[in-house]
mmCIF file of C-alpha atoms in Angstrom:
data_model
loop_
_atom_site.group_PDB
_atom_site.id
_atom_site.type_symbol
_atom_site.label_atom_id
_atom_site.label_comp_id
_atom_site.label_asym_id
_atom_site.label_seq_id
_atom_site.Cartn_x
_atom_site.Cartn_y
_atom_site.Cartn_z
ATOM 1 C CA MET A 22 0.000 0.000 0.000
ATOM 2 C CA ASP A 23 1.102 3.555 -0.677
ATOM 3 C CA TYR A 24 0.758 5.592 2.520
ATOM 4 C CA ASP A 25 1.897 9.082 3.452
ATOM 5 C CA TYR A 26 1.935 9.395 7.237
ATOM 6 C CA HIS A 27 2.750 13.092 7.584
ATOM 7 C CA VAL A 28 0.665 15.948 6.199
ATOM 8 C CA HIS A 29 -0.778 19.054 7.856
ATOM 9 C CA SER A 30 -4.166 20.750 7.917
ATOM 10 C CA THR A 31 -5.615 24.033 9.163
ATOM 11 C CA TYR A 32 -5.529 22.536 12.640
ATOM 12 C CA SER A 33 -1.882 23.669 12.565
ATOM 13 C CA ASP A 34 -0.156 25.309 9.574
ATOM 14 C CA GLY A 35 -1.606 23.437 6.608
ATOM 15 C CA SER A 36 -4.616 23.683 4.298
ATOM 16 C CA PHE A 37 -8.213 22.574 4.711
ATOM 17 C CA LEU A 38 -8.485 18.931 5.723
ATOM 18 C CA ARG A 39 -10.666 17.949 2.772
ATOM 19 C CA TRP A 40 -8.302 19.675 0.369
ATOM 20 C CA MET A 41 -5.349 17.700 1.757
ATOM 21 C CA VAL A 42 -7.235 14.434 1.321
ATOM 22 C CA ARG A 43 -8.132 15.388 -2.248
ATOM 23 C CA GLY A 44 -4.452 16.120 -2.869
ATOM 24 C CA ALA A 45 -3.598 12.659 -1.541
ATOM 25 C CA GLU A 46 -6.141 11.151 -3.926
ATOM 26 C CA ARG A 47 -4.572 13.005 -6.857
ATOM 27 C CA ALA A 48 -1.167 11.717 -5.754
ATOM 28 C CA GLY A 49 -2.446 8.153 -6.123
ATOM 29 C CA LEU A 50 -2.133 7.257 -2.457
ATOM 30 C CA ASP A 51 -3.975 4.545 -0.559
ATOM 31 C CA GLY A 52 -3.850 6.400 2.742
ATOM 32 C CA VAL A 53 -2.823 9.690 4.320
ATOM 33 C CA GLY A 54 -2.013 10.645 7.905
ATOM 34 C CA VAL A 55 -3.065 14.057 9.182
ATOM 35 C CA ALA A 56 -0.329 14.852 11.703
ATOM 36 C CA ASP A 57 -0.752 18.442 12.819
ATOM 37 C CA HIS A 58 1.817 20.234 14.937
ATOM 38 C CA CYS A 59 1.319 20.287 18.678
ATOM 39 C CA THR A 60 3.299 21.709 21.590
ATOM 40 C CA VAL A 61 2.521 20.773 25.200
ATOM 41 C CA SER A 62 5.433 22.474 26.950
ATOM 42 C CA ASP A 63 4.684 24.956 29.743
ATOM 43 C CA ARG A 64 7.917 26.912 29.296
ATOM 44 C CA GLU A 65 7.306 30.561 28.498
ATOM 45 C CA SER A 66 9.186 30.555 25.189
ATOM 46 C CA MET A 67 7.207 27.550 23.997
ATOM 47 C CA ARG A 68 3.898 29.002 25.174
ATOM 48 C CA ARG A 69 4.757 32.100 23.167
ATOM 49 C CA ALA A 70 5.623 30.047 20.080
ATOM 50 C CA ARG A 71 2.417 28.069 20.481
ATOM 51 C CA ARG A 72 0.400 31.282 20.696
ATOM 52 C CA ASP A 73 2.145 32.867 17.706
ATOM 53 C CA HIS A 74 1.866 29.794 15.444
ATOM 54 C CA GLY A 75 -1.461 28.446 16.664
ATOM 55 C CA PHE A 76 -0.198 24.938 17.388
ATOM 56 C CA ASN A 77 -3.047 24.056 19.726
ATOM 57 C CA LEU A 78 -4.009 20.541 18.725
ATOM 58 C CA ASP A 79 -4.077 19.486 22.373
ATOM 59 C CA LEU A 80 -7.130 21.762 22.642
ATOM 60 C CA THR A 81 -8.709 20.983 19.259
ATOM 61 C CA TYR A 82 -7.925 17.333 18.496
ATOM 62 C CA GLU A 83 -11.434 16.119 19.357
ATOM 63 C CA ARG A 84 -12.966 18.596 16.908
ATOM 64 C CA ARG A 85 -10.430 17.581 14.264
ATOM 65 C CA ARG A 86 -11.231 13.918 14.952
ATOM 66 C CA GLU A 87 -14.875 14.620 14.128
ATOM 67 C CA ALA A 88 -13.773 16.311 10.905
ATOM 68 C CA ILE A 89 -11.586 13.323 9.984
ATOM 69 C CA GLU A 90 -14.513 10.974 10.558
ATOM 70 C CA GLY A 91 -16.590 13.106 8.194
ATOM 71 C CA VAL A 92 -13.907 13.084 5.498
ATOM 72 C CA ARG A 93 -13.544 9.307 5.772
ATOM 73 C CA GLU A 94 -17.151 8.971 4.607
ATOM 74 C CA ASP A 95 -16.300 10.728 1.331
ATOM 75 C CA THR A 96 -13.073 8.984 0.285
ATOM 76 C CA ASP A 97 -11.748 5.506 -0.401
ATOM 77 C CA LEU A 98 -8.425 6.456 1.205
ATOM 78 C CA ARG A 99 -7.543 5.478 4.729
ATOM 79 C CA VAL A 100 -7.286 8.738 6.664
ATOM 80 C CA PHE A 101 -5.233 8.488 9.849
ATOM 81 C CA ASP A 102 -5.741 10.633 12.940
ATOM 82 C CA ALA A 103 -2.192 11.505 14.047
ATOM 83 C CA VAL A 104 -0.114 14.236 15.670
ATOM 84 C CA GLU A 105 3.356 15.766 15.260
ATOM 85 C CA LEU A 106 4.555 16.677 18.740
ATOM 86 C CA ASP A 107 7.462 18.951 19.576
ATOM 87 C CA TYR A 108 9.903 16.924 21.656
ATOM 88 C CA ASP A 109 12.172 18.119 24.418
ATOM 89 C CA PRO A 110 13.414 15.731 27.122
ATOM 90 C CA ARG A 111 11.968 18.064 29.758
ATOM 91 C CA ASP A 112 8.463 17.544 28.337
ATOM 92 C CA GLU A 113 8.294 13.749 28.372
ATOM 93 C CA ALA A 114 5.771 13.510 31.218
ATOM 94 C CA ALA A 115 3.450 16.053 29.580
ATOM 95 C CA ILE A 116 3.765 14.354 26.183
ATOM 96 C CA ARG A 117 3.011 10.937 27.665
ATOM 97 C CA ALA A 118 -0.039 12.216 29.547
ATOM 98 C CA PHE A 119 -1.441 13.932 26.450
ATOM 99 C CA THR A 120 -0.888 11.077 23.993
ATOM 100 C CA GLU A 121 -2.280 8.476 26.372
ATOM 101 C CA ALA A 122 -5.421 10.559 26.849
ATOM 102 C CA ALA A 123 -5.839 11.475 23.174
ATOM 103 C CA ALA A 124 -5.238 7.961 21.761
ATOM 104 C CA PHE A 125 -4.160 8.989 18.261
ATOM 105 C CA ASP A 126 -3.681 6.345 15.570
ATOM 106 C CA TYR A 127 0.049 7.047 15.923
ATOM 107 C CA THR A 128 2.354 9.819 17.105
ATOM 108 C CA ILE A 129 5.219 11.590 15.351
ATOM 109 C CA GLY A 130 7.964 13.226 17.384
ATOM 110 C CA SER A 131 10.037 16.152 16.132
ATOM 111 C CA VAL A 132 13.039 18.008 17.473
ATOM 112 C CA HIS A 133 12.354 21.536 16.266
ATOM 113 C CA THR A 134 14.131 23.323 19.114
ATOM 114 C CA VAL A 135 17.208 22.781 21.263
ATOM 115 C CA ASP A 136 17.130 24.679 24.557
ATOM 116 C CA ASP A 137 14.071 26.422 23.075
ATOM 117 C CA VAL A 138 16.086 27.720 20.093
ATOM 118 C CA ASN A 139 14.473 26.883 16.742
ATOM 119 C CA VAL A 140 16.957 24.922 14.649
ATOM 120 C CA GLN A 141 15.468 26.209 11.373
ATOM 121 C CA VAL A 142 16.120 29.959 11.788
ATOM 122 C CA PRO A 143 19.372 30.888 9.982
ATOM 123 C CA SER A 144 19.664 34.362 11.523
ATOM 124 C CA VAL A 145 20.054 32.893 15.012
ATOM 125 C CA PHE A 146 23.279 31.168 13.951
ATOM 126 C CA ALA A 147 24.709 33.663 11.452
ATOM 127 C CA ASP A 148 27.214 35.198 13.878
ATOM 128 C CA MET A 149 27.727 32.104 16.010
ATOM 129 C CA PRO A 150 31.292 30.725 16.161
ATOM 130 C CA ASP A 151 31.937 27.346 14.544
ATOM 131 C CA GLU A 152 32.622 25.741 17.902
ATOM 132 C CA ARG A 153 29.233 26.810 19.258
ATOM 133 C CA ARG A 154 27.458 25.665 16.084
ATOM 134 C CA GLN A 155 29.092 22.267 16.486
ATOM 135 C CA GLU A 156 27.947 22.115 20.103
ATOM 136 C CA PHE A 157 24.426 22.992 19.020
ATOM 137 C CA VAL A 158 24.353 20.177 16.453
ATOM 138 C CA ASP A 159 25.769 17.811 19.082
ATOM 139 C CA ASP A 160 22.913 18.848 21.367
ATOM 140 C CA TYR A 161 20.419 18.339 18.542
ATOM 141 C CA PHE A 162 21.505 14.727 18.105
ATOM 142 C CA ASP A 163 21.431 14.238 21.883
ATOM 143 C CA SER A 164 17.766 15.273 21.747
ATOM 144 C CA LEU A 165 17.070 13.041 18.746
ATOM 145 C CA VAL A 166 18.510 10.009 20.539
ATOM 146 C CA SER A 167 16.534 10.915 23.634
ATOM 147 C CA LEU A 168 13.369 11.127 21.515
ATOM 148 C CA VAL A 169 14.011 7.657 20.121
ATOM 149 C CA ASP A 170 14.866 6.176 23.516
ATOM 150 C CA SER A 171 11.741 7.675 25.111
ATOM 151 C CA GLU A 172 9.492 5.203 23.237
ATOM 152 C CA LEU A 173 6.820 7.908 23.109
ATOM 153 C CA PHE A 174 6.513 7.931 19.321
ATOM 154 C CA GLU A 175 5.987 5.616 16.396
ATOM 155 C CA VAL A 176 7.830 7.976 14.021
ATOM 156 C CA ALA A 177 10.732 10.428 14.280
ATOM 157 C CA ALA A 178 10.184 13.228 11.767
ATOM 158 C CA HIS A 179 12.946 14.730 9.573
ATOM 159 C CA PRO A 180 15.693 13.232 11.793
ATOM 160 C CA ASP A 181 18.414 15.570 10.529
ATOM 161 C CA LEU A 182 16.424 18.809 10.522
ATOM 162 C CA VAL A 183 19.616 20.808 11.165
ATOM 163 C CA GLU A 184 20.618 20.178 7.536
ATOM 164 C CA ARG A 185 17.693 22.350 6.445
ATOM 165 C CA ASN A 186 19.433 25.366 7.986
ATOM 166 C CA PRO A 187 22.279 26.618 5.727
ATOM 167 C CA GLU A 188 24.105 27.950 8.797
ATOM 168 C CA LEU A 189 24.214 24.434 10.323
ATOM 169 C CA GLN A 190 24.844 22.317 7.246
ATOM 170 C CA GLY A 191 27.950 20.171 7.384
ATOM 171 C CA TYR A 192 28.236 19.972 11.179
ATOM 172 C CA ALA A 193 26.541 16.578 11.480
ATOM 173 C CA THR A 194 29.053 13.740 11.416
ATOM 174 C CA ASP A 195 29.151 10.029 10.719
ATOM 175 C CA ALA A 196 29.435 9.515 14.478
ATOM 176 C CA HIS A 197 26.148 11.379 14.960
ATOM 177 C CA TYR A 198 24.476 9.217 12.337
ATOM 178 C CA ARG A 199 25.764 5.975 13.824
ATOM 179 C CA ARG A 200 24.709 6.924 17.317
ATOM 180 C CA ALA A 201 21.204 7.718 16.073
ATOM 181 C CA ALA A 202 21.038 4.527 14.019
ATOM 182 C CA GLU A 203 21.993 2.458 17.059
ATOM 183 C CA ALA A 204 19.189 4.120 19.025
ATOM 184 C CA PHE A 205 16.665 3.273 16.308
ATOM 185 C CA THR A 206 17.729 -0.386 16.359
ATOM 186 C CA ARG A 207 16.677 -0.705 20.009
ATOM 187 C CA SER A 208 13.425 1.269 19.714
ATOM 188 C CA ARG A 209 9.931 0.917 18.273
ATOM 189 C CA THR A 210 10.370 4.427 16.811
ATOM 190 C CA VAL A 211 11.225 4.558 13.114
ATOM 191 C CA PRO A 212 12.638 7.497 11.146
ATOM 192 C CA GLU A 213 10.778 8.883 8.165
ATOM 193 C CA LEU A 214 11.841 9.726 4.667
ATOM 194 C CA ASN A 215 10.673 13.334 4.758
ATOM 195 C CA ALA A 216 10.073 15.297 1.547
ATOM 196 C CA GLY A 217 9.439 18.656 3.161
ATOM 197 C CA ARG A 218 12.230 20.483 1.322
ATOM 198 C CA VAL A 219 13.111 18.147 -1.530
ATOM 199 C CA LEU A 220 11.537 20.433 -4.157
ATOM 200 C CA ARG A 221 12.570 23.665 -2.455
ATOM 201 C CA ASP A 222 15.802 25.444 -1.533
ATOM 202 C CA TYR A 223 17.336 22.564 0.434
ATOM 203 C CA GLY A 224 16.755 20.106 -2.410
ATOM 204 C CA GLU A 225 17.276 16.895 -0.433
ATOM 205 C CA PHE A 226 15.185 14.416 1.489
ATOM 206 C CA HIS A 227 15.591 13.942 5.191
ATOM 207 C CA PRO A 228 17.582 11.984 6.139
ATOM 208 C CA ALA A 229 20.298 13.282 3.823
ATOM 209 C CA PRO A 230 22.087 10.611 1.741
ATOM 210 C CA PRO A 231 24.988 9.987 4.182
ATOM 211 C CA PHE A 232 22.579 9.547 7.097
ATOM 212 C CA LEU A 233 20.221 7.382 5.053
ATOM 213 C CA SER A 234 23.163 5.191 4.064
ATOM 214 C CA VAL A 235 24.040 4.599 7.721
ATOM 215 C CA LEU A 236 20.419 3.832 8.632
ATOM 216 C CA ARG A 237 20.271 1.257 5.849
ATOM 217 C CA GLU A 238 23.582 -0.211 6.980
ATOM 218 C CA PHE A 239 21.986 -0.775 10.401
ATOM 219 C CA ASP A 240 18.823 -2.220 8.785
ATOM 220 C CA VAL A 241 16.668 0.483 10.341
ATOM 221 C CA PRO A 242 13.149 0.482 8.829
ATOM 222 C CA ILE A 243 12.133 3.794 7.281
ATOM 223 C CA THR A 244 8.615 5.074 6.786
ATOM 224 C CA LEU A 245 7.322 7.967 4.675
ATOM 225 C CA GLY A 246 6.061 11.470 5.338
ATOM 226 C CA SER A 247 5.739 14.069 2.594
ATOM 227 C CA ASP A 248 5.321 16.835 5.221
ATOM 228 C CA ALA A 249 2.913 18.496 2.793
ATOM 229 C CA HIS A 250 1.062 21.628 3.885
ATOM 230 C CA ARG A 251 -0.836 22.322 0.660
ATOM 231 C CA PRO A 252 -2.796 19.879 -1.519
ATOM 232 C CA ASP A 253 -0.819 20.719 -4.653
ATOM 233 C CA GLU A 254 2.397 19.644 -2.908
ATOM 234 C CA LEU A 255 1.232 16.038 -2.606
ATOM 235 C CA PRO A 256 1.263 14.967 -6.291
ATOM 236 C CA ALA A 257 4.576 16.730 -6.981
ATOM 237 C CA ARG A 258 6.324 15.366 -3.917
ATOM 238 C CA HIS A 259 5.073 11.848 -4.410
ATOM 239 C CA GLU A 260 6.243 11.836 -8.003
ATOM 240 C CA ARG A 261 9.731 12.674 -6.721
ATOM 241 C CA ILE A 262 9.422 10.174 -3.868
ATOM 242 C CA ARG A 263 8.627 7.361 -6.293
ATOM 243 C CA GLU A 264 11.570 8.329 -8.492
ATOM 244 C CA TYR A 265 13.884 8.384 -5.492
ATOM 245 C CA ARG A 266 12.653 5.052 -4.160
ATOM 246 C CA ALA A 267 13.320 3.454 -7.547
ATOM 247 C CA GLU A 268 16.764 5.050 -7.799
ATOM 248 C CA ALA A 269 17.744 3.989 -4.280
ATOM 249 C CA GLY A 270 15.953 0.630 -4.219
ATOM 250 C CA LEU A 271 14.287 1.774 -1.015
ATOM 251 C CA ASP A 272 11.471 -0.207 0.585
ATOM 252 C CA LEU A 273 9.334 1.726 3.033
ATOM 253 C CA TYR A 274 7.873 0.539 6.306
ATOM 254 C CA GLU A 275 4.125 0.535 6.919
ATOM 255 C CA LEU A 276 2.992 1.462 10.414
ATOM 256 C CA ASP A 277 0.808 -1.017 12.273
ATOM 257 C CA VAL A 278 -2.348 1.123 12.281
#
């Protein structure tokens, strides 16, 4: 089956739910997972980010669930009720309490911030010395391994998100990749092949080729998330995904949902 486990709707920063499902139909998929952003941290900086970006799925997931049930009646696709949660080791108790109560079809974990600093904002790192940038990337992979070891998630999204930031590219090492791969081998959490920037400025999938090579060396299963936010992104990204899978001989893992 051809499933995409990671798209967004207006319940975070994507497009209308029905539009996203129609985009998945046009992409020739058998199923699509609506995994909107969610932050459950009580730290002030994260509360501010949550307010500014509207990532309030912990307050709206029941309403979205009703909407998903309605969409399911109008499509032959399987439509999954999922979540993409911001992960920080300090938030594990809050994440566990929320996901156990909400009972999503599956959960995706993402490291978007390290010490509440967003890894995707180039200006934050523009004047940072190389040594501090390297420490930041080290800390990012510490958080990624912690995410995997927590066993809170079925999927780890874009596991080398730092590569998306031009100011942090090139600081991840083979040692980082091998440490992460070892963590995945002992966990139920699987990384995703993420197409969020493959047709944009970054131009690569996550994980980047050297990281993907290490994951395959360790026989780590890899699932798929287009990370689409607009319906028109789904057909274009999945065309590229299918090309890439054929080029790389890559089999993708289906979640048990």
